[in-house]
Amino acid sequence: MKTRVAILGYGNLGKGVEAAIAQNEDLELVCVFTRRDPASLTLRTPNVPVCSVEQAPAMRDQIDVLLLCGGSATDLPQQTPNYASMFNVVDSFDTHAKIPEHFARVDAAAKAAGTVALISCGWDPGLFSLARVYANAVLPQGKDETFWGRGVSQGHSDAIRRIEGVQDARQYTVPIQAAVDRVRNGEQPVLTARDKHLRECWVVAAPGADKARIEREIKTMPYYFDEYDTTVTFITQEEMDRDHAALPHGGSVLRGGVTGWNRDHKHTVEFSLKLDSNPEFTGSVLAACARAVHRMAQAGMTGCKTILDVAPAWLSPRSGEDLRAHML
Amino acid sequence: MKTRVAILGYGNLGKGVEAAIAQNEDLELVCVFTRRDPASLTLRTPNVPVCSVEQAPAMRDQIDVLLLCGGSATDLPQQTPNYASMFNVVDSFDTHAKIPEHFARVDAAAKAAGTVALISCGWDPGLFSLARVYANAVLPQGKDETFWGRGVSQGHSDAIRRIEGVQDARQYTVPIQAAVDRVRNGEQPVLTARDKHLRECWVVAAPGADKARIEREIKTMPYYFDEYDTTVTFITQEEMDRDHAALPHGGSVLRGGVTGWNRDHKHTVEFSLKLDSNPEFTGSVLAACARAVHRMAQAGMTGCKTILDVAPAWLSPRSGEDLRAHML
């Protein structure tokens, strides 16, 4: 009996989830819900309907887990509590500072409805969070560092696009190798934002725009760029479309810690990702989480959860016996 | 209220666990059990008694979790089922091929007694197993590789010591960087044992021993050395004691996988450890596991478990709320 899943939202992430479901034999895509005209979407999966979000409540009995693929800024704060009152849900809410608030609202809705809602799944928050929690539990005396990239930051790309005279932009976050190496070697250095990451900007200027002003506005933008070494390179729209269409990302979570009575034995724990496609990898995490949520619901659990509450075996299609024999 | 733990076995691992407990404010060491004369042991922790293993059954009410620090070859196959019939226990049973058998025996004992037994904790099996399961759940289409080292393999060192004319020996397992790099780059290469690891042997020959024969016997030893490039260097006992007293280890678990409808987006997931002291790090994993086992027992769970059954949050001393706010 396959786990019947549905996707809500068919942007980059929704498409990534769809591709991931096709790689998992125990998952079955029942439908994709959209707020757009369903006739305007063409899925890659054969024989799966596109439905209007209005149809979702009537389809409760046909769906084990609903995967919410909207954005964290405005979609998920509304959607996750709303749909958790009808479905078991998974989301990738990634505004770190607002997770406690989001959790509380989703938890209330899920507990009232007797559903399971797994929030903030992906790689950060998500797999990176796991790496932090495991490393901190094992090495209580130590220091964490997270490096992101080399990869496209949507938020920083959007911030550049809002500057007057910018037609298109792509921002790569680039970890500074010397800093990574110092952490990896267990030095536990004190690092500023500038020490850790470089910001690489590729910009298409509108015809006649003042490039010097655009560059200055980028480099001095508070929070986004002013605390970093930033490079700005102007290119044509053709070059942008040809060379910067992909959405790679990745990064590393490191913890350096010490053990022993003299605290003189150093240990470094590192978890790294190198991803050709951020949305497809994030979608793959969500697909595995759908499996876990279905199992948690079947086990009688309710309420809001995070990946930190999920026993690792629940994410795997393999049985406990199989995992112990072959993966332990 | 602290979790009251006891250690059984005061070798390298038991000492590592003792040091780890001292780093965790929510754990309290109640006593160390030994099969030796208790008067012959001096603990590092002040005011903690050394007791004979015979006293253990009478101390059931004073101990929440018993950490079994014996060896996998002969101690744990007997000890873990035996003590699981009296205590919640944690062990580091690491004979991968025999885990299913060990699990079955421990599970029967723990279920009959209503205790929780967490087996095969450490870093491999343990944290490396977690890395494999997470990466496989997220990337179902892909290939795993595990590299060990640079670190001391006790099993290989012991194998050399059993050769006639060998007074002392230390074997380092060394990952071959070119192979690591190929896997890291997502090439998914086919690698032989020889491609992946080098075996570096440091040997003290007994006076008058035939060094050429010793070297030949090492290099041709089936399973342990014959499938690897092996170096043998003869040193004095003084050099051995001065340069090879530490027990460093580490390694990497990597999974390269593909996503997307054309399977053309590559992803690499890597988990790496660099450890100055294998027994102290393994002991630190066991200490975190003791916390989880106590919580699982309090939640009414019984039977044999592995780290794959443990929700990550249970390993952390921090509350769910705290973890969501600061670690997610």
XYZ file of N, CA, C and O in Angstrom, chain B residues 9-89:
324
model
N 32.873 -1.830 33.022
C 34.093 -2.020 32.236
C 34.894 -0.733 32.180
O 34.405 0.276 31.687
N 36.118 -0.776 32.710
C 36.889 0.467 32.839
C 38.166 0.394 32.012
O 39.263 0.660 32.489
N 38.012 0.057 30.731
C 39.136 0.126 29.790
C 39.132 1.494 29.122
O 38.614 2.469 29.668
N 39.708 1.558 27.913
C 39.763 2.839 27.190
C 38.372 3.456 27.009
O 38.180 4.649 27.224
N 37.403 2.621 26.612
C 36.066 3.152 26.353
C 35.383 3.590 27.650
O 34.786 4.674 27.710
N 35.487 2.774 28.679
C 34.883 3.139 29.970
C 35.434 4.460 30.486
O 34.688 5.311 30.992
N 36.738 4.644 30.327
C 37.358 5.911 30.742
C 36.868 7.068 29.872
O 36.682 8.191 30.362
N 36.661 6.803 28.588
C 36.133 7.827 27.688
C 34.714 8.225 28.078
O 34.354 9.408 28.064
N 33.908 7.235 28.457
C 32.539 7.522 28.901
C 32.578 8.344 30.189
O 31.820 9.312 30.346
N 33.465 7.973 31.102
C 33.562 8.704 32.366
C 33.858 10.189 32.114
O 33.209 11.074 32.674
N 34.814 10.461 31.232
C 35.160 11.853 30.916
C 33.981 12.573 30.259
O 33.732 13.756 30.516
N 33.239 11.849 29.428
C 32.087 12.457 28.743
C 30.984 12.804 29.736
O 30.355 13.864 29.636
N 30.739 11.927 30.677
C 29.685 12.187 31.671
C 29.982 13.486 32.425
O 29.081 14.271 32.711
N 31.262 13.716 32.698
C 31.654 14.935 33.423
C 31.374 16.199 32.609
O 31.303 17.295 33.163
N 31.199 16.071 31.291
C 30.904 17.238 30.441
C 29.400 17.489 30.299
O 29.006 18.461 29.656
N 28.585 16.604 30.853
C 27.130 16.716 30.703
C 26.478 16.934 32.068
O 26.412 16.010 32.880
N 25.966 18.130 32.282
C 25.452 18.482 33.608
C 24.216 17.703 34.016
O 23.892 17.643 35.202
N 23.503 17.146 33.044
C 22.285 16.406 33.389
C 22.544 14.922 33.618
O 21.609 14.167 33.865
N 23.810 14.506 33.528
C 24.157 13.107 33.782
C 24.977 13.006 35.063
O 25.833 13.854 35.317
N 24.705 11.945 35.828
C 25.429 11.750 37.092
C 25.984 10.336 37.116
O 25.223 9.368 36.935
N 27.283 10.209 37.346
C 27.890 8.877 37.425
C 27.682 8.309 38.828
O 28.143 8.886 39.815
N 26.970 7.185 38.892
C 26.639 6.571 40.189
C 27.741 5.623 40.633
O 28.134 5.611 41.796
N 28.218 4.798 39.729
C 29.349 3.925 40.059
C 29.924 3.302 38.803
O 29.331 3.372 37.723
N 31.111 2.731 38.945
C 31.744 1.958 37.882
C 31.806 0.513 38.354
O 32.303 0.233 39.454
N 31.277 -0.399 37.540
C 31.355 -1.825 37.849
C 32.545 -2.434 37.124
O 32.809 -2.117 35.964
N 33.232 -3.336 37.824
C 34.380 -4.003 37.210
C 34.378 -5.481 37.572
O 33.835 -5.878 38.609
N 34.977 -6.282 36.661
C 35.161 -7.701 36.968
C 36.480 -7.909 37.716
O 36.761 -8.981 38.213
N 37.307 -6.841 37.726
C 38.573 -6.918 38.445
C 38.337 -6.623 39.933
O 37.206 -6.357 40.340
N 39.392 -6.634 40.709
C 39.296 -6.250 42.120
C 38.985 -4.747 42.171
O 39.785 -3.939 41.700
N 37.833 -4.347 42.711
C 37.482 -2.913 42.737
C 38.578 -2.039 43.344
O 38.753 -0.891 42.916
N 39.315 -2.570 44.290
C 40.371 -1.777 44.930
C 41.513 -1.452 43.965
O 42.316 -0.546 44.212
N 41.566 -2.189 42.852
C 42.675 -1.967 41.905
C 42.409 -0.793 40.962
O 43.283 -0.391 40.209
N 41.193 -0.232 40.961
C 40.854 0.871 40.055
C 40.792 2.201 40.801
O 40.276 2.258 41.913
N 41.304 3.238 40.177
C 41.150 4.592 40.710
C 40.454 5.440 39.655
O 40.975 5.633 38.557
N 39.263 5.922 39.967
C 38.500 6.722 39.016
C 39.012 8.147 38.988
O 39.653 8.621 39.920
N 38.709 8.848 37.895
C 39.012 10.269 37.810
C 37.928 11.111 38.492
O 38.180 12.211 38.950
N 36.676 10.604 38.493
C 35.563 11.347 39.092
C 35.622 11.223 40.615
O 35.695 10.114 41.133
N 35.598 12.360 41.332
C 35.666 12.273 42.799
C 34.390 11.665 43.388
O 33.306 11.850 42.843
N 34.563 10.946 44.487
C 33.436 10.452 45.291
C 32.487 9.511 44.577
O 31.299 9.473 44.872
N 33.012 8.765 43.617
C 32.187 7.745 42.959
C 32.804 6.379 43.261
O 34.000 6.187 43.059
N 32.000 5.443 43.761
C 32.559 4.143 44.129
C 32.824 3.227 42.943
O 32.152 3.324 41.913
N 33.822 2.359 43.088
C 34.027 1.249 42.165
C 33.400 0.026 42.815
O 33.638 -0.248 43.991
N 32.563 -0.685 42.064
C 31.866 -1.835 42.628
C 32.170 -3.081 41.809
O 32.491 -2.996 40.620
N 32.028 -4.213 42.443
C 32.162 -5.472 41.721
C 30.905 -5.705 40.892
O 29.805 -5.310 41.282
N 31.067 -6.344 39.736
C 29.893 -6.641 38.909
C 28.851 -7.440 39.691
O 27.657 -7.354 39.392
N 29.295 -8.207 40.676
C 28.325 -8.987 41.466
C 27.330 -8.092 42.200
O 26.238 -8.516 42.542
N 27.744 -6.863 42.483
C 26.859 -5.961 43.231
C 25.777 -5.320 42.354
O 24.845 -4.703 42.863
N 25.928 -5.435 41.039
C 25.039 -4.706 40.129
C 23.545 -4.995 40.354
O 22.751 -4.056 40.500
N 23.150 -6.290 40.399
C 21.704 -6.554 40.514
C 21.066 -5.858 41.720
O 19.933 -5.384 41.623
N 21.786 -5.758 42.822
C 21.233 -5.136 44.033
C 21.112 -3.622 43.896
O 20.473 -2.975 44.724
N 21.728 -3.050 42.852
C 21.731 -1.584 42.712
C 20.774 -1.095 41.621
O 20.845 0.053 41.186
N 19.869 -1.959 41.204
C 18.937 -1.606 40.122
C 18.171 -0.309 40.367
O 17.969 0.473 39.435
N 17.768 -0.093 41.601
C 16.937 1.089 41.880
C 17.726 2.391 41.875
O 17.141 3.478 41.878
N 19.043 2.285 41.893
C 19.868 3.504 41.956
C 20.400 3.940 40.586
O 21.081 4.954 40.482
N 20.104 3.146 39.558
C 20.719 3.386 38.242
C 19.637 3.468 37.166
O 18.828 2.557 37.017
N 19.630 4.573 36.420
C 18.669 4.718 35.320
C 19.149 4.014 34.057
O 18.360 3.417 33.334
N 20.448 4.122 33.783
C 21.005 3.531 32.557
C 22.402 2.983 32.840
O 23.241 3.675 33.433
N 22.630 1.753 32.394
C 23.948 1.127 32.537
C 24.655 1.136 31.187
O 24.114 0.639 30.192
N 25.863 1.707 31.167
C 26.635 1.792 29.932
C 27.642 0.655 29.887
O 28.566 0.600 30.709
N 27.460 -0.238 28.917
C 28.297 -1.427 28.822
C 29.500 -1.131 27.948
O 29.369 -0.859 26.756
N 30.688 -1.161 28.547
C 31.905 -0.730 27.854
C 32.871 -1.870 27.587
O 34.078 -1.675 27.514
N 32.349 -3.091 27.447
C 33.187 -4.233 27.110
C 33.424 -4.324 25.613
O 32.953 -3.484 24.841
N 34.124 -5.372 25.208
C 34.452 -5.564 23.792
C 33.375 -6.344 23.057
O 32.594 -7.080 23.668
N 33.364 -6.183 21.727
C 32.322 -6.814 20.913
C 32.574 -8.299 20.680
O 31.649 -9.047 20.376
N 33.830 -8.728 20.793
C 34.157 -10.114 20.445
C 33.551 -11.089 21.446
O 32.821 -12.003 21.073
N 33.824 -10.875 22.727
C 33.354 -11.865 23.701
C 32.498 -11.270 24.825
O 31.613 -11.945 25.343
N 32.726 -9.983 25.199
C 31.995 -9.411 26.343
C 30.525 -9.136 26.024
O 29.619 -9.645 26.685
N 30.283 -8.288 25.021
C 28.924 -7.763 24.805
C 27.903 -8.823 24.393
O 26.743 -8.742 24.827
N 28.284 -9.832 23.585
C 27.275 -10.843 23.234
C 26.651 -11.495 24.469
O 25.485 -11.891 24.444
N 27.436 -11.592 25.559
C 26.894 -12.124 26.814
C 26.291 -11.010 27.664
O 25.190 -11.139 28.202
N 27.062 -9.931 27.825
C 26.697 -8.903 28.795
C 25.412 -8.165 28.442
O 24.589 -7.890 29.319
N 25.242 -7.795 27.182
C 24.102 -6.931 26.856
C 22.768 -7.622 27.122
O 21.915 -7.050 27.817
N 22.546 -8.864 26.629
C 21.277 -9.517 27.002
C 21.158 -9.710 28.512
O 20.088 -9.492 29.090
N 22.242 -10.089 29.139
C 22.222 -10.342 30.593
C 21.801 -9.094 31.362
O 20.853 -9.122 32.155
N 22.459 -7.960 31.100
C 22.150 -6.748 31.875
C 20.864 -6.067 31.400
O 20.224 -5.353 32.177
N 20.466 -6.308 30.144
C 19.187 -5.753 29.674
C 18.013 -6.387 30.416
O 16.914 -5.831 30.425
N 18.243 -7.520 31.039
C 17.171 -8.136 31.827
C 17.033 -7.477 33.199
O 16.119 -7.802 33.949
N 17.935 -6.548 33.502
C 17.879 -5.850 34.801
C 17.865 -4.333 34.672
O 17.310 -3.637 35.516
N 18.526 -3.819 33.630
C 18.741 -2.368 33.497
C 18.352 -1.888 32.092
O 18.370 -2.675 31.148
N 18.091 -0.603 31.977
C 18.183 0.033 30.664
C 19.668 0.093 30.337
O 20.473 0.493 31.197
N 20.039 -0.303 29.137
C 21.461 -0.384 28.813
C 21.786 0.284 27.474
O 20.911 0.466 26.622
